[in-house]
Coordinates of C-alpha atoms in Angstrom, one line a residue:
X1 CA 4.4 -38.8 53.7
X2 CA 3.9 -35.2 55.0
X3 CA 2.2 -32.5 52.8
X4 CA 4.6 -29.8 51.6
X5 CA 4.4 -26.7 53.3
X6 CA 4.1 -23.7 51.0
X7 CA 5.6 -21.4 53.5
X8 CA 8.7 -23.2 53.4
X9 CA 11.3 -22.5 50.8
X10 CA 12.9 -25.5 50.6
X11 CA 9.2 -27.3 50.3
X12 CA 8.4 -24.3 47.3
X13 CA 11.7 -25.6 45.0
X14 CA 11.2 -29.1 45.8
X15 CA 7.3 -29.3 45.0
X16 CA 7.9 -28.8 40.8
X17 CA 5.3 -27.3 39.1
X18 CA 7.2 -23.9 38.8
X19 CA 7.9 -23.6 42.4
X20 CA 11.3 -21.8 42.3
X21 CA 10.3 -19.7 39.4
X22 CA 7.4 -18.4 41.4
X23 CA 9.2 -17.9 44.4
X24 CA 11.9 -15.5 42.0
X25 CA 8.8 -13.8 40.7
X26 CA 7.6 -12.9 43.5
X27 CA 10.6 -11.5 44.8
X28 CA 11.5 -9.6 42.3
X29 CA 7.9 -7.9 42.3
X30 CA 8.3 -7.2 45.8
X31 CA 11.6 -5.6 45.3
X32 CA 10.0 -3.4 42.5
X33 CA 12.1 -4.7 39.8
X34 CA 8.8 -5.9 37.7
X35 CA 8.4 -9.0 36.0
X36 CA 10.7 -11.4 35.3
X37 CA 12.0 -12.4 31.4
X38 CA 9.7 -15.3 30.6
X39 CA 7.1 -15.1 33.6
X40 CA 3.4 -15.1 33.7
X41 CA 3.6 -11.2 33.2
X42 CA 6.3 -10.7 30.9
X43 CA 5.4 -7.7 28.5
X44 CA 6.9 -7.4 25.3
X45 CA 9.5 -4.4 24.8
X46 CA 9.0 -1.3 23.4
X47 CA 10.4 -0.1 20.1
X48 CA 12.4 3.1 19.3
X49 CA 9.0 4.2 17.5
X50 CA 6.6 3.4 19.9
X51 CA 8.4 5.4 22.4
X52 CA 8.9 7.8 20.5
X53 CA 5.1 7.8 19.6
X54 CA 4.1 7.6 23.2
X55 CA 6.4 10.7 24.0
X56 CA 4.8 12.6 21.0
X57 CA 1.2 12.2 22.0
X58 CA 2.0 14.0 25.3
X59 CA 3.6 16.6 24.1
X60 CA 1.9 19.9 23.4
X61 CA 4.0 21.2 21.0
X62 CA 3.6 18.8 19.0
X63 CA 0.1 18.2 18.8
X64 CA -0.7 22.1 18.2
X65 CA 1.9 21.8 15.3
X66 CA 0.4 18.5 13.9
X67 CA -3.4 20.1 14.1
X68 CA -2.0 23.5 12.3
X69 CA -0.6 21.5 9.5
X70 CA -3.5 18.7 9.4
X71 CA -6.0 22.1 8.4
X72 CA -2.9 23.5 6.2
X73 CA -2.8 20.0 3.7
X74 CA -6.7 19.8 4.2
X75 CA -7.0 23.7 2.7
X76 CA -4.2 23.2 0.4
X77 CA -6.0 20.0 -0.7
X78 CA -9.5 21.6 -0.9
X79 CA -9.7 25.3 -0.4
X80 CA -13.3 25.4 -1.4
X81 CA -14.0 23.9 2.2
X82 CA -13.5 27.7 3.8
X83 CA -13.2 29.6 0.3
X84 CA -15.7 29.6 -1.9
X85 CA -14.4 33.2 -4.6
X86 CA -12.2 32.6 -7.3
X87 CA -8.5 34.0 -6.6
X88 CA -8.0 35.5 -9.9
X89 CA -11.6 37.1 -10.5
X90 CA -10.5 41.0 -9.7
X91 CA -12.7 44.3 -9.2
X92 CA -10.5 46.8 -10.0
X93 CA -13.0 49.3 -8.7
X94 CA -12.6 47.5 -5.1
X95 CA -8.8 48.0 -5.5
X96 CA -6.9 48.3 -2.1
X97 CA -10.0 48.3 -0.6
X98 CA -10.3 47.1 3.8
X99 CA -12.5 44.4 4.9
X100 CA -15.8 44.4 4.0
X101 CA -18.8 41.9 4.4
X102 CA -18.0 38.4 2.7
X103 CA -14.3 39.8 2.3
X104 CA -12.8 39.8 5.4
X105 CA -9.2 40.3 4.7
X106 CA -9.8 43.1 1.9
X107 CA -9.0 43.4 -1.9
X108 CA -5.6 43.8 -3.2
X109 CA -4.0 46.3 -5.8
X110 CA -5.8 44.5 -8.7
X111 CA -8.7 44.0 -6.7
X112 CA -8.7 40.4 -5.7
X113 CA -9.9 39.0 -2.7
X114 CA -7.4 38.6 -0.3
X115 CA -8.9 35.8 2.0
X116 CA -9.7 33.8 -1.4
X117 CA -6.1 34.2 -2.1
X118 CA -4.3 33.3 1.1
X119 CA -6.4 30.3 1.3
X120 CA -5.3 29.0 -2.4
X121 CA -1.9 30.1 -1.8
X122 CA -1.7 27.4 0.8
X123 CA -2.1 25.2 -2.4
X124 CA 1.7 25.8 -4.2
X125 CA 3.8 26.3 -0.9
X126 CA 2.4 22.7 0.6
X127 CA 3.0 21.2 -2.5
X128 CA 6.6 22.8 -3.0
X129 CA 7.6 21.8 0.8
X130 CA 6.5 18.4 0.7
X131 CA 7.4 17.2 -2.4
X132 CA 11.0 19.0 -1.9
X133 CA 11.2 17.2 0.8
X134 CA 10.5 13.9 -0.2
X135 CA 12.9 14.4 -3.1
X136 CA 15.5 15.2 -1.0
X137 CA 15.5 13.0 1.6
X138 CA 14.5 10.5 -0.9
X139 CA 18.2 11.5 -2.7
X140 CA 20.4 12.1 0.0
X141 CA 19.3 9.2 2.2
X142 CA 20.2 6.2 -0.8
X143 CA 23.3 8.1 -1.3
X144 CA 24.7 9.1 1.7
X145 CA 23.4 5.8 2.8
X146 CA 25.2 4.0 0.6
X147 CA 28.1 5.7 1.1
X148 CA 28.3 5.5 4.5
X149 CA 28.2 1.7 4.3
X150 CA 30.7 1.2 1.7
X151 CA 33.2 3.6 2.1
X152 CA 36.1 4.1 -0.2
X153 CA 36.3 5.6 -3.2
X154 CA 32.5 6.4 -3.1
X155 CA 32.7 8.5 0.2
X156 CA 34.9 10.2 -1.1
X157 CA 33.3 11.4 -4.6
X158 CA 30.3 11.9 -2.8
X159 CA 31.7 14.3 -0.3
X160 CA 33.4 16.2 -2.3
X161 CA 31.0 16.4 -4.7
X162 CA 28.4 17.5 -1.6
X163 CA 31.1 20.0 -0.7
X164 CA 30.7 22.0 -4.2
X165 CA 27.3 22.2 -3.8
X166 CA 27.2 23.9 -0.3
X167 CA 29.5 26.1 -1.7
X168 CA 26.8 28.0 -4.0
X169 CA 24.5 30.7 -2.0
X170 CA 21.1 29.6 -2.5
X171 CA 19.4 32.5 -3.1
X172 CA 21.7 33.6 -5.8
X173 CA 21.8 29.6 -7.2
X174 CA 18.0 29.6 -7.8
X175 CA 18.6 33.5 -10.0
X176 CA 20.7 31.7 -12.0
X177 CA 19.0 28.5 -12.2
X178 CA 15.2 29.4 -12.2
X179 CA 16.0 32.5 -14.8
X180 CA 17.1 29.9 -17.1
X181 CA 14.5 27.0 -16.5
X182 CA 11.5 29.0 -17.2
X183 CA 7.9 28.1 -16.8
X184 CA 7.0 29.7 -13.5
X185 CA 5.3 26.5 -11.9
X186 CA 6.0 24.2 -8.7
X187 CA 8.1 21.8 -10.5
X188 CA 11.4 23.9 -11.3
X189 CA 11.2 25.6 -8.1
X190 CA 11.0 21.8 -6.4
X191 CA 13.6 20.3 -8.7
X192 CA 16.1 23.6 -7.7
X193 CA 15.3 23.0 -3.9
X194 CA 16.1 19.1 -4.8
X195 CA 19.6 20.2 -5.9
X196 CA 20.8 21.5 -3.5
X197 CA 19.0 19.8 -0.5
X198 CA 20.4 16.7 -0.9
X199 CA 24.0 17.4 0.6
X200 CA 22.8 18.4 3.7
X201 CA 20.4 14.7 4.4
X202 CA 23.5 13.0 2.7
X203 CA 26.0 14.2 5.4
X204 CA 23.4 13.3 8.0
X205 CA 22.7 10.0 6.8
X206 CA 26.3 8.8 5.7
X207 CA 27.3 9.6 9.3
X208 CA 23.5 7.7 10.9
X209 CA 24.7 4.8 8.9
X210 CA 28.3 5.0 9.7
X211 CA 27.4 4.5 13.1
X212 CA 24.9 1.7 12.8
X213 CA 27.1 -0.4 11.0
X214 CA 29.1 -0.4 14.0
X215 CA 26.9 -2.2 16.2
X216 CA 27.1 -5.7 17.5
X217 CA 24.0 -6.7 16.0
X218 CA 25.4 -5.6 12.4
X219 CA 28.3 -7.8 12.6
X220 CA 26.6 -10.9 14.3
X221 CA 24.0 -10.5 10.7
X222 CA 27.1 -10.5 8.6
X223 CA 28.8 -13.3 10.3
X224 CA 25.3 -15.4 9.8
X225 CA 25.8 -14.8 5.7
X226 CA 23.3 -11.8 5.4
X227 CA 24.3 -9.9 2.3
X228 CA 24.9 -6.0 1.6
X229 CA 21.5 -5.8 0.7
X230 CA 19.3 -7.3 3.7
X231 CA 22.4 -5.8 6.3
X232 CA 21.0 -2.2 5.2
X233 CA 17.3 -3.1 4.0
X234 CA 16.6 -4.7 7.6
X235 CA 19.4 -4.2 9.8
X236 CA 20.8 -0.7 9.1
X237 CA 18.2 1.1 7.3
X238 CA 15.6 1.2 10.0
X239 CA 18.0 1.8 13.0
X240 CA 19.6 5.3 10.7
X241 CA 16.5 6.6 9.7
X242 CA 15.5 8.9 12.7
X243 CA 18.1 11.4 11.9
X244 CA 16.7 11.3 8.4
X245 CA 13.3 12.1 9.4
X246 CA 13.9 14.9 11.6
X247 CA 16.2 17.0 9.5
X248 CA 13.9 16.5 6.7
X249 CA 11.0 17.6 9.1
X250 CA 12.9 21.0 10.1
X251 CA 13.8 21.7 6.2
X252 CA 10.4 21.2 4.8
X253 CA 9.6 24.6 6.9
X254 CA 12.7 26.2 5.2
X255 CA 11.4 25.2 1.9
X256 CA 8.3 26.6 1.8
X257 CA 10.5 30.0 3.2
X258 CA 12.3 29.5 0.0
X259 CA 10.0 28.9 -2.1
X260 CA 8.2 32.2 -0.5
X261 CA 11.5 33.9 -1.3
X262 CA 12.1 32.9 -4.5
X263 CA 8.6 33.8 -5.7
X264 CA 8.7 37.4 -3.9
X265 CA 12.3 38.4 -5.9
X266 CA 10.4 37.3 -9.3
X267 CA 12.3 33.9 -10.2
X268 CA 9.8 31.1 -8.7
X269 CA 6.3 30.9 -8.8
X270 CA 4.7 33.4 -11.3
X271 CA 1.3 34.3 -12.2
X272 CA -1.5 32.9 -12.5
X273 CA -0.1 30.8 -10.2
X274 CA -1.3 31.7 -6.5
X275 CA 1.6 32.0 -4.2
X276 CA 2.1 34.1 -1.1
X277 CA 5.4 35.0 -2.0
X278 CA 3.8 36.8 -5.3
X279 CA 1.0 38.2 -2.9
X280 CA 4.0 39.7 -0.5
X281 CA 5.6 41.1 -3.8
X282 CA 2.7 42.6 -4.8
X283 CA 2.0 44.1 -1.8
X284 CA 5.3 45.5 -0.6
X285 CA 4.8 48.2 -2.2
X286 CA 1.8 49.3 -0.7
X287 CA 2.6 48.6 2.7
X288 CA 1.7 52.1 4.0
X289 CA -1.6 52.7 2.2
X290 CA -2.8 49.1 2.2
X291 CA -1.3 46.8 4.9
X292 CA -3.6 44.3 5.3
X293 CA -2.5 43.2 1.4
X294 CA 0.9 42.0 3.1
X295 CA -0.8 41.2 6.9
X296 CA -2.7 38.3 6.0
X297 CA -0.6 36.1 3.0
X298 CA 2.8 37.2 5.8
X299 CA 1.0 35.7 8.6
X300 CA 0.2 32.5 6.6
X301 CA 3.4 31.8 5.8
X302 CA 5.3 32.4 9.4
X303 CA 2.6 30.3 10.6
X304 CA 3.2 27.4 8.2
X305 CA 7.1 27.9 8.8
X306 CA 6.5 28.1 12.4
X307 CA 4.4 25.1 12.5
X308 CA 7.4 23.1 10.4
X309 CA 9.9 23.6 12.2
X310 CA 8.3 23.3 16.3
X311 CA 6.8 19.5 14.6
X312 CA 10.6 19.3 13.7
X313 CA 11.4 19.9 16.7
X314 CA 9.3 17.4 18.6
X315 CA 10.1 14.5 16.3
X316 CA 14.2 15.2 17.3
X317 CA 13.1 15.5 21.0
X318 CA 11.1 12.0 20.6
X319 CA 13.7 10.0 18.8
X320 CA 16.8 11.1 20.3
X321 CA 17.9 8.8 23.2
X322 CA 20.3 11.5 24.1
X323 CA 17.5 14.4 24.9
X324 CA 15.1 12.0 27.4

């Protein structure tokens, strides 16, 4: 019986061993199209968040915002890594002062140390952005979530009752609200900015999940006997969270602004408290004869707003299908 040439097709299918499937291999390598499902190199797909991941790394913006706010949270966690005075030990003798050995941003009106002070004040607007945030998203992701996915009656409280709150002005909302919870630390201005955050994450997820119930692979879970509670826990949840992420991302920058705002009109943060929206106050003032008391604690903050908002920016770039 006559060996099987290899160089004939018909010998290649009929030989076993995997003949035809390496003869479809191979053309489909040599016509560019890669490997095969279920050949020798098969890779394993990537996931939303691995692309998104691998898009991230490469992208400049991102990585300049995500080293500005690495050292922000590392200062904020331990400013006596680059600051070694005490913010509220004052020389009124060195009042308004300009920079001068060991105090290289200069004194302010009470005679504080300005660098000492824009490094601590790093401290309360982290800690009011982030933990705003997390509130908030925390909020108006379960309900918007959950409203999204059941529907009815629910969806309907829940947007009207999101609609009254977008209806109050912010800024004259935390007057009223912080002039009568008093107390002057982080935790009324974050439960304020947790009021009325939420609406604007509960719009976005209601309509992320509204979407994702929709799919095939939603209905195909269902029709297997998954209940309410794996469909959005495994199903849903993960595939309507990106929008979630980003917006929360871009309002953590506009939190800290608030919380800057708040502080500089006299109704968030107050003393002894370090905050550079109290350092701004404090300084407006004496903008002509002393600038560099409203330079440096101004700077921080556009920087740690600026730096908010481009990561923001990178995430929604990275995760939305649409924008690659």
């Amino acid at each position: 019986m006559p060996e099987p040439d290899p160089h004939d097709p018909k010998d290649a299918i009929q030989s076993g061993g995997g003949g035809a499937m390496s003869l479809a291999t191979g053309d489909a390598e040599a016509l560019g199209t890669g490997p095969v499902p279920g050949g020798p190199a098969s890779g394993k797909a990537r996931s939303l968040w691995s692309d998104a991941w691998h898009d991230l790394r490469r992208n400049p913006v991102f990585v300049v915002s995500a080293l500005v706010i690495a050292f922000l949270v590392l200062i904020a966690l331990w400013p006596g890594l680059i600051a070694s005075g005490n913010p509220l030990q004052c020389d009124l003798a060195k009042a308004q002062e300009g920079s001068q050995p060991g105090h290289p941003f200069g004194f302010d009106a009470q005679g504080c140390d300005v660098y000492t002070r824009t490094v601590y004040g790093a401290r309360a607007s982290i800690t009011v952005g982030v933990c705003a945030t997390a509130g908030a998203a925390l909020l108006g992701g379960v309900l918007g979530g959950l409203a999204g996915f059941f529907g009815g009656w629910w969806d309907g409280l829940l947007s009207r009752l999101a609609d009254i709150f977008f209806g109050i002005p912010i800024i004259l909302g935390g007057l009223v609200f912080l002039s009568v919870v008093t107390g002057g630390s982080v935790w009324p201005v974050v439960g304020f900015i947790v009021l009325l955050g939420w609406p604007q994450i509960s719009r976005i997820a209601r309509g992320s999940v509204v979407g994702a119930k929709q799919h095939d692979y939603v209905q195909a879970a269902r029709s297997l006997g998954a209940g309410n509670g794996r469909l959005l826990l495994r199903h849903i949840g993960p595939n309507a969270v990106a929008p979630v992420i980003v917006v929360a991302t871009i309002a953590l920058g506009t939190y800290i602004a608030l919380e800057a705002t708040l502080s500089f009109v006299g109704v968030g943060l107050k003393p002894p408290t370090v905050s550079w929206g109290i350092d701004i106050s404090n300084a407006s003032g004496q903008i002509r004869n002393a600038p560099h008391m409203l330079l440096w604690p101004a700077g921080a903050l556009s920087v740690t707003v600026l730096a908010f908002i481009m990561l923001g920016d990178a995430v929604r770039d990275a995760l939305d299908p649409k924008l690659r």
